[in-house]
């Protein structure tokens, strides 16, 4: 077989042992990672975990307490924000209220000393890119939230930054618009080929848009990987819990065999499943996602009896809560046929899951 | 769009006390002044109700023996001096206020409160005392003269006191808090994200100041400029105490007519001219501001 190795990816941003303390409050513990060229990279984590702080250090608005940040291989530690080839889409958009949209978009280009003709052409291009060419001479106050969002994007993309930083740019929009803007952002990133560093606390958004996700929690990196990695192979309980929904069952580790573990769980079964950071005799949990549990049970899987105690019909899916021998399990079942008969609360059922779908996580 | 607040009719009654006060303390007195300005000068001061436009003519012309009008710029010079000194005061206040207000806005909340309190502190002291204190500083035997002598720089610095410069210093000192407060308010209102956005888009500190901070603080600066310029036009104390009464401003001129000169109609006429000038100026600003708002809000 001819395995073509992927070309070695160029690093757009290198974060080396960067930490940040405000006074004696440690907002971010030392973290190290690289962001590659042309990547849609997402910083994901709960509120207060240091996402904005990290982004502001890349932009130059905060100085790291320790460590270094390099942009395309050059240390930018000593550069003030206006000398870094990085642009930001602010959460509040921060459009200049005294300038027209055109002037807003042209602002960065003027400061970079672009000649007038090239500038005008670029502004027109950018406004067209975000479908706002008709509004060029309006002021930001005359725009809707989604339109402001687009102008903020156009303004930040116009100077062709090496990296574009986006701090929760969708959080101020309503649900419908947020969905539409996700696709638009993703398309923009592909069209422009600019590295996007996107901050969000919405895991669905992160999974949907990103090439790679860095999950931050408690001021440190919990996991860094592709959306699939992070959803399917969470490296600890925090990630399994934060990304998507899951069931946690206490697990007693009987034996370890490399990256697999044999555990016994409260359902009265012993099983062998992939593990991370488990230790024999140590505390561990088994994580199984609701959609990976079969209802009714399938042959060849680990099966158990249970009673349905809750059912939520959601159109495409029905979410069940099942009491299995005192353990509460959440189960998500796709309604694959029209008017699939829903199971009733109180009904006895048999459910099952494959050991391969479970993950043993040490804590 | 800006919807004007519509009050239900009974609320207009609620405004009655305010309207009464306006009528008694503003409209009626102004009416009296207008009346006086068109009256004839009484033989021993005061005025007689005999209609004449002479006081207004007097502002610009001397009446010769045979009744012919002869142009006399002496009052016009006072007006010009007043406008120039007021403009200079306003500009100096603007230039000084911005850094001060910016500095205050950078402090922690508690320090901010203290500094703003300190800025307004002089208002708690009588105006006369405040202006008087400059005599002690600027006088021949004053702090500055003594310091210069002690340092051996010069023995004879000439008189600092009783000059236009002294008046200007006094005016700036008196009115600068009226500038600092609105400018400070507009800087406080400035979204720090906008300053960051400017830096982010390759704007240096100077560019950011020129293209983002100053334009956005304009409303505060305009308000401050009006608050300083208008009372400066009517300043009385500074010219008397620091200008030594030698160089007059319009305020002194008016005071003089009602006092020593015993020419009430002329004093009233000058007052009316000053008031009209201020009103035209404010009206022009107001129209300008409304047009601008209209441009910004209109699609
Ligand atoms: N200037 C500051 N001074 C002191 N503490 C700060 C400062 N900025 C941030 N912090 C603290 O640092 C921590 C991380 O803040 P940060 O804004 O990076 O969080 P975040 O992950 O962006 O959260 P969110 O999702 O709510 O925006 C928070 O606990 C915050 O209170
Ligand atoms: Mg944040």
JSON list of C-alpha atoms in Angstrom, two decimals, chain A residues 4-147:
[
{"chain": "A", "resi": 4, "resn": "UNK", "atom": "CA", "xyz": [1.31, 9.11, 1.52]},
{"chain": "A", "resi": 5, "resn": "UNK", "atom": "CA", "xyz": [2.45, 10.89, 4.61]},
{"chain": "A", "resi": 6, "resn": "UNK", "atom": "CA", "xyz": [0.75, 14.25, 5.21]},
{"chain": "A", "resi": 7, "resn": "UNK", "atom": "CA", "xyz": [3.08, 17.14, 4.50]},
{"chain": "A", "resi": 8, "resn": "UNK", "atom": "CA", "xyz": [4.67, 18.45, 7.71]},
{"chain": "A", "resi": 9, "resn": "UNK", "atom": "CA", "xyz": [2.37, 21.24, 8.80]},
{"chain": "A", "resi": 10, "resn": "UNK", "atom": "CA", "xyz": [3.77, 24.71, 9.29]},
{"chain": "A", "resi": 11, "resn": "UNK", "atom": "CA", "xyz": [3.20, 26.24, 12.66]},
{"chain": "A", "resi": 12, "resn": "UNK", "atom": "CA", "xyz": [1.26, 29.49, 12.71]},
{"chain": "A", "resi": 13, "resn": "UNK", "atom": "CA", "xyz": [1.33, 30.01, 16.47]},
{"chain": "A", "resi": 14, "resn": "UNK", "atom": "CA", "xyz": [3.54, 28.36, 19.06]},
{"chain": "A", "resi": 15, "resn": "UNK", "atom": "CA", "xyz": [2.54, 28.61, 22.70]},
{"chain": "A", "resi": 16, "resn": "UNK", "atom": "CA", "xyz": [5.42, 27.58, 24.96]},
{"chain": "A", "resi": 17, "resn": "UNK", "atom": "CA", "xyz": [4.84, 27.20, 28.70]},
{"chain": "A", "resi": 18, "resn": "UNK", "atom": "CA", "xyz": [2.59, 30.23, 28.70]},
{"chain": "A", "resi": 19, "resn": "UNK", "atom": "CA", "xyz": [0.86, 31.00, 31.98]},
{"chain": "A", "resi": 20, "resn": "UNK", "atom": "CA", "xyz": [-0.97, 33.99, 33.34]},
{"chain": "A", "resi": 21, "resn": "UNK", "atom": "CA", "xyz": [-1.50, 35.20, 36.87]},
{"chain": "A", "resi": 22, "resn": "UNK", "atom": "CA", "xyz": [-3.55, 38.26, 37.83]},
{"chain": "A", "resi": 23, "resn": "UNK", "atom": "CA", "xyz": [-2.06, 39.31, 41.16]},
{"chain": "A", "resi": 24, "resn": "UNK", "atom": "CA", "xyz": [-1.88, 36.05, 43.03]},
{"chain": "A", "resi": 25, "resn": "UNK", "atom": "CA", "xyz": [-4.77, 34.49, 41.11]},
{"chain": "A", "resi": 26, "resn": "UNK", "atom": "CA", "xyz": [-3.52, 31.90, 38.62]},
{"chain": "A", "resi": 27, "resn": "UNK", "atom": "CA", "xyz": [-5.89, 32.32, 35.65]},
{"chain": "A", "resi": 28, "resn": "UNK", "atom": "CA", "xyz": [-3.92, 30.01, 33.37]},
{"chain": "A", "resi": 29, "resn": "UNK", "atom": "CA", "xyz": [-1.40, 27.34, 34.36]},
{"chain": "A", "resi": 30, "resn": "UNK", "atom": "CA", "xyz": [1.57, 26.84, 32.02]},
{"chain": "A", "resi": 31, "resn": "UNK", "atom": "CA", "xyz": [0.29, 25.49, 28.70]},
{"chain": "A", "resi": 32, "resn": "UNK", "atom": "CA", "xyz": [2.11, 24.51, 25.51]},
{"chain": "A", "resi": 33, "resn": "UNK", "atom": "CA", "xyz": [0.66, 23.77, 22.11]},
{"chain": "A", "resi": 34, "resn": "UNK", "atom": "CA", "xyz": [0.99, 24.66, 18.44]},
{"chain": "A", "resi": 35, "resn": "UNK", "atom": "CA", "xyz": [-1.61, 26.00, 16.04]},
{"chain": "A", "resi": 36, "resn": "UNK", "atom": "CA", "xyz": [-1.01, 25.12, 12.40]},
{"chain": "A", "resi": 37, "resn": "UNK", "atom": "CA", "xyz": [-1.32, 27.21, 9.27]},
{"chain": "A", "resi": 38, "resn": "UNK", "atom": "CA", "xyz": [-4.71, 27.22, 7.60]},
{"chain": "A", "resi": 39, "resn": "UNK", "atom": "CA", "xyz": [-6.36, 25.53, 10.53]},
{"chain": "A", "resi": 40, "resn": "UNK", "atom": "CA", "xyz": [-9.68, 26.17, 12.22]},
{"chain": "A", "resi": 41, "resn": "UNK", "atom": "CA", "xyz": [-8.51, 25.85, 15.79]},
{"chain": "A", "resi": 42, "resn": "UNK", "atom": "CA", "xyz": [-10.92, 26.11, 18.70]},
{"chain": "A", "resi": 43, "resn": "UNK", "atom": "CA", "xyz": [-10.31, 26.91, 22.35]},
{"chain": "A", "resi": 44, "resn": "UNK", "atom": "CA", "xyz": [-13.19, 25.32, 24.21]},
{"chain": "A", "resi": 45, "resn": "UNK", "atom": "CA", "xyz": [-13.93, 25.41, 27.89]},
{"chain": "A", "resi": 46, "resn": "UNK", "atom": "CA", "xyz": [-16.35, 26.50, 30.58]},
{"chain": "A", "resi": 47, "resn": "UNK", "atom": "CA", "xyz": [-16.64, 30.13, 31.64]},
{"chain": "A", "resi": 48, "resn": "UNK", "atom": "CA", "xyz": [-13.62, 31.51, 33.45]},
{"chain": "A", "resi": 49, "resn": "UNK", "atom": "CA", "xyz": [-11.17, 28.83, 32.30]},
{"chain": "A", "resi": 50, "resn": "UNK", "atom": "CA", "xyz": [-8.85, 31.36, 30.67]},
{"chain": "A", "resi": 51, "resn": "UNK", "atom": "CA", "xyz": [-9.84, 31.24, 26.99]},
{"chain": "A", "resi": 52, "resn": "UNK", "atom": "CA", "xyz": [-10.10, 34.99, 26.55]},
{"chain": "A", "resi": 53, "resn": "UNK", "atom": "CA", "xyz": [-6.90, 35.48, 28.53]},
{"chain": "A", "resi": 54, "resn": "UNK", "atom": "CA", "xyz": [-5.04, 33.16, 26.17]},
{"chain": "A", "resi": 55, "resn": "UNK", "atom": "CA", "xyz": [-6.44, 34.91, 23.12]},
{"chain": "A", "resi": 56, "resn": "UNK", "atom": "CA", "xyz": [-5.55, 38.33, 24.50]},
{"chain": "A", "resi": 57, "resn": "UNK", "atom": "CA", "xyz": [-2.00, 37.19, 25.08]},
{"chain": "A", "resi": 58, "resn": "UNK", "atom": "CA", "xyz": [-1.72, 36.14, 21.42]},
{"chain": "A", "resi": 59, "resn": "UNK", "atom": "CA", "xyz": [-3.14, 39.52, 20.35]},
{"chain": "A", "resi": 60, "resn": "UNK", "atom": "CA", "xyz": [-0.77, 41.33, 22.70]},
{"chain": "A", "resi": 61, "resn": "UNK", "atom": "CA", "xyz": [-3.31, 42.93, 25.04]},
{"chain": "A", "resi": 62, "resn": "UNK", "atom": "CA", "xyz": [-1.98, 40.90, 27.98]},
{"chain": "A", "resi": 63, "resn": "UNK", "atom": "CA", "xyz": [1.57, 39.88, 28.73]},
{"chain": "A", "resi": 64, "resn": "UNK", "atom": "CA", "xyz": [2.14, 36.23, 29.72]},
{"chain": "A", "resi": 65, "resn": "UNK", "atom": "CA", "xyz": [3.44, 35.80, 33.27]},
{"chain": "A", "resi": 66, "resn": "UNK", "atom": "CA", "xyz": [5.75, 33.07, 32.01]},
{"chain": "A", "resi": 67, "resn": "UNK", "atom": "CA", "xyz": [6.54, 31.46, 28.68]},
{"chain": "A", "resi": 68, "resn": "UNK", "atom": "CA", "xyz": [6.73, 32.61, 25.08]},
{"chain": "A", "resi": 69, "resn": "UNK", "atom": "CA", "xyz": [4.48, 33.03, 22.10]},
{"chain": "A", "resi": 70, "resn": "UNK", "atom": "CA", "xyz": [5.81, 32.77, 18.56]},
{"chain": "A", "resi": 71, "resn": "UNK", "atom": "CA", "xyz": [4.04, 33.76, 15.36]},
{"chain": "A", "resi": 72, "resn": "UNK", "atom": "CA", "xyz": [5.27, 31.97, 12.23]},
{"chain": "A", "resi": 73, "resn": "UNK", "atom": "CA", "xyz": [8.44, 31.07, 14.08]},
{"chain": "A", "resi": 74, "resn": "UNK", "atom": "CA", "xyz": [9.23, 34.57, 15.35]},
{"chain": "A", "resi": 75, "resn": "UNK", "atom": "CA", "xyz": [8.97, 35.38, 19.01]},
{"chain": "A", "resi": 76, "resn": "UNK", "atom": "CA", "xyz": [6.45, 38.20, 19.36]},
{"chain": "A", "resi": 77, "resn": "UNK", "atom": "CA", "xyz": [6.89, 38.67, 23.08]},
{"chain": "A", "resi": 78, "resn": "UNK", "atom": "CA", "xyz": [8.15, 42.22, 22.83]},
{"chain": "A", "resi": 79, "resn": "UNK", "atom": "CA", "xyz": [5.83, 43.39, 20.04]},
{"chain": "A", "resi": 80, "resn": "UNK", "atom": "CA", "xyz": [2.95, 45.72, 20.96]},
{"chain": "A", "resi": 81, "resn": "UNK", "atom": "CA", "xyz": [-0.49, 44.71, 19.59]},
{"chain": "A", "resi": 82, "resn": "UNK", "atom": "CA", "xyz": [-0.31, 47.08, 16.64]},
{"chain": "A", "resi": 83, "resn": "UNK", "atom": "CA", "xyz": [2.85, 45.43, 15.36]},
{"chain": "A", "resi": 84, "resn": "UNK", "atom": "CA", "xyz": [1.50, 41.88, 15.45]},
{"chain": "A", "resi": 85, "resn": "UNK", "atom": "CA", "xyz": [0.11, 40.51, 12.20]},
{"chain": "A", "resi": 86, "resn": "UNK", "atom": "CA", "xyz": [-2.88, 39.22, 14.10]},
{"chain": "A", "resi": 87, "resn": "UNK", "atom": "CA", "xyz": [-6.44, 40.54, 13.99]},
{"chain": "A", "resi": 88, "resn": "UNK", "atom": "CA", "xyz": [-9.26, 40.03, 16.42]},
{"chain": "A", "resi": 89, "resn": "UNK", "atom": "CA", "xyz": [-13.02, 39.72, 16.04]},
{"chain": "A", "resi": 90, "resn": "UNK", "atom": "CA", "xyz": [-14.21, 41.06, 19.36]},
{"chain": "A", "resi": 91, "resn": "UNK", "atom": "CA", "xyz": [-17.11, 39.54, 21.24]},
{"chain": "A", "resi": 92, "resn": "UNK", "atom": "CA", "xyz": [-18.86, 42.91, 21.28]},
{"chain": "A", "resi": 93, "resn": "UNK", "atom": "CA", "xyz": [-17.64, 43.53, 17.68]},
{"chain": "A", "resi": 94, "resn": "UNK", "atom": "CA", "xyz": [-16.10, 46.88, 18.74]},
{"chain": "A", "resi": 95, "resn": "UNK", "atom": "CA", "xyz": [-16.96, 48.58, 15.45]},
{"chain": "A", "resi": 96, "resn": "UNK", "atom": "CA", "xyz": [-16.01, 52.26, 15.38]},
{"chain": "A", "resi": 97, "resn": "UNK", "atom": "CA", "xyz": [-19.35, 54.06, 15.76]},
{"chain": "A", "resi": 98, "resn": "UNK", "atom": "CA", "xyz": [-18.12, 57.29, 14.18]},
{"chain": "A", "resi": 99, "resn": "UNK", "atom": "CA", "xyz": [-17.03, 55.62, 10.95]},
{"chain": "A", "resi": 100, "resn": "UNK", "atom": "CA", "xyz": [-19.02, 54.14, 8.09]},
{"chain": "A", "resi": 101, "resn": "UNK", "atom": "CA", "xyz": [-18.70, 50.44, 7.42]},
{"chain": "A", "resi": 102, "resn": "UNK", "atom": "CA", "xyz": [-16.31, 51.20, 4.58]},
{"chain": "A", "resi": 103, "resn": "UNK", "atom": "CA", "xyz": [-14.14, 53.30, 6.85]},
{"chain": "A", "resi": 104, "resn": "UNK", "atom": "CA", "xyz": [-14.23, 50.60, 9.51]},
{"chain": "A", "resi": 105, "resn": "UNK", "atom": "CA", "xyz": [-12.98, 47.99, 7.07]},
{"chain": "A", "resi": 106, "resn": "UNK", "atom": "CA", "xyz": [-10.38, 50.35, 5.62]},
{"chain": "A", "resi": 107, "resn": "UNK", "atom": "CA", "xyz": [-8.99, 51.37, 9.03]},
{"chain": "A", "resi": 108, "resn": "UNK", "atom": "CA", "xyz": [-6.42, 48.59, 9.31]},
{"chain": "A", "resi": 109, "resn": "UNK", "atom": "CA", "xyz": [-5.34, 48.98, 5.69]},
{"chain": "A", "resi": 110, "resn": "UNK", "atom": "CA", "xyz": [-4.73, 52.70, 6.16]},
{"chain": "A", "resi": 111, "resn": "UNK", "atom": "CA", "xyz": [-2.58, 52.06, 9.19]},
{"chain": "A", "resi": 112, "resn": "UNK", "atom": "CA", "xyz": [-0.59, 49.53, 7.20]},
{"chain": "A", "resi": 113, "resn": "UNK", "atom": "CA", "xyz": [-0.04, 52.20, 4.57]},
{"chain": "A", "resi": 114, "resn": "UNK", "atom": "CA", "xyz": [-1.81, 50.50, 1.68]},
{"chain": "A", "resi": 115, "resn": "UNK", "atom": "CA", "xyz": [-2.16, 52.86, -1.29]},
{"chain": "A", "resi": 116, "resn": "UNK", "atom": "CA", "xyz": [-5.63, 54.23, -1.89]},
{"chain": "A", "resi": 117, "resn": "UNK", "atom": "CA", "xyz": [-6.56, 52.22, -4.96]},
{"chain": "A", "resi": 118, "resn": "UNK", "atom": "CA", "xyz": [-5.53, 48.90, -3.53]},
{"chain": "A", "resi": 119, "resn": "UNK", "atom": "CA", "xyz": [-7.33, 49.79, -0.32]},
{"chain": "A", "resi": 120, "resn": "UNK", "atom": "CA", "xyz": [-10.61, 50.64, -2.03]},
{"chain": "A", "resi": 121, "resn": "UNK", "atom": "CA", "xyz": [-10.47, 47.44, -4.05]},
{"chain": "A", "resi": 122, "resn": "UNK", "atom": "CA", "xyz": [-9.80, 45.38, -0.95]},
{"chain": "A", "resi": 123, "resn": "UNK", "atom": "CA", "xyz": [-12.62, 47.01, 1.01]},
{"chain": "A", "resi": 124, "resn": "UNK", "atom": "CA", "xyz": [-15.05, 46.29, -1.82]},
{"chain": "A", "resi": 125, "resn": "UNK", "atom": "CA", "xyz": [-13.85, 42.69, -1.98]},
{"chain": "A", "resi": 126, "resn": "UNK", "atom": "CA", "xyz": [-14.22, 42.20, 1.75]},
{"chain": "A", "resi": 127, "resn": "UNK", "atom": "CA", "xyz": [-17.69, 43.74, 1.86]},
{"chain": "A", "resi": 128, "resn": "UNK", "atom": "CA", "xyz": [-18.71, 41.46, -0.99]},
{"chain": "A", "resi": 129, "resn": "UNK", "atom": "CA", "xyz": [-17.22, 38.47, 0.79]},
{"chain": "A", "resi": 130, "resn": "UNK", "atom": "CA", "xyz": [-19.50, 39.04, 3.77]},
{"chain": "A", "resi": 131, "resn": "UNK", "atom": "CA", "xyz": [-22.46, 40.06, 1.56]},
{"chain": "A", "resi": 132, "resn": "UNK", "atom": "CA", "xyz": [-22.56, 43.63, 2.88]},
{"chain": "A", "resi": 133, "resn": "UNK", "atom": "CA", "xyz": [-21.56, 45.60, -0.23]},
{"chain": "A", "resi": 134, "resn": "UNK", "atom": "CA", "xyz": [-24.92, 47.36, -0.31]},
{"chain": "A", "resi": 135, "resn": "UNK", "atom": "CA", "xyz": [-24.39, 48.87, 3.14]},
{"chain": "A", "resi": 136, "resn": "UNK", "atom": "CA", "xyz": [-20.93, 50.35, 2.60]},
{"chain": "A", "resi": 137, "resn": "UNK", "atom": "CA", "xyz": [-21.78, 53.90, 3.62]},
{"chain": "A", "resi": 138, "resn": "UNK", "atom": "CA", "xyz": [-23.94, 53.05, 6.62]},
{"chain": "A", "resi": 139, "resn": "UNK", "atom": "CA", "xyz": [-22.87, 53.49, 10.22]},
{"chain": "A", "resi": 140, "resn": "UNK", "atom": "CA", "xyz": [-22.61, 50.48, 12.57]},
{"chain": "A", "resi": 141, "resn": "UNK", "atom": "CA", "xyz": [-25.60, 51.66, 14.65]},
{"chain": "A", "resi": 142, "resn": "UNK", "atom": "CA", "xyz": [-27.81, 51.07, 11.63]},
{"chain": "A", "resi": 143, "resn": "UNK", "atom": "CA", "xyz": [-27.04, 47.36, 11.45]},
{"chain": "A", "resi": 144, "resn": "UNK", "atom": "CA", "xyz": [-28.52, 44.24, 12.98]},
{"chain": "A", "resi": 145, "resn": "UNK", "atom": "CA", "xyz": [-26.42, 42.00, 15.21]},
{"chain": "A", "resi": 146, "resn": "UNK", "atom": "CA", "xyz": [-25.66, 39.55, 12.41]},
{"chain": "A", "resi": 147, "resn": "UNK", "atom": "CA", "xyz": [-24.66, 42.34, 10.05]}
]
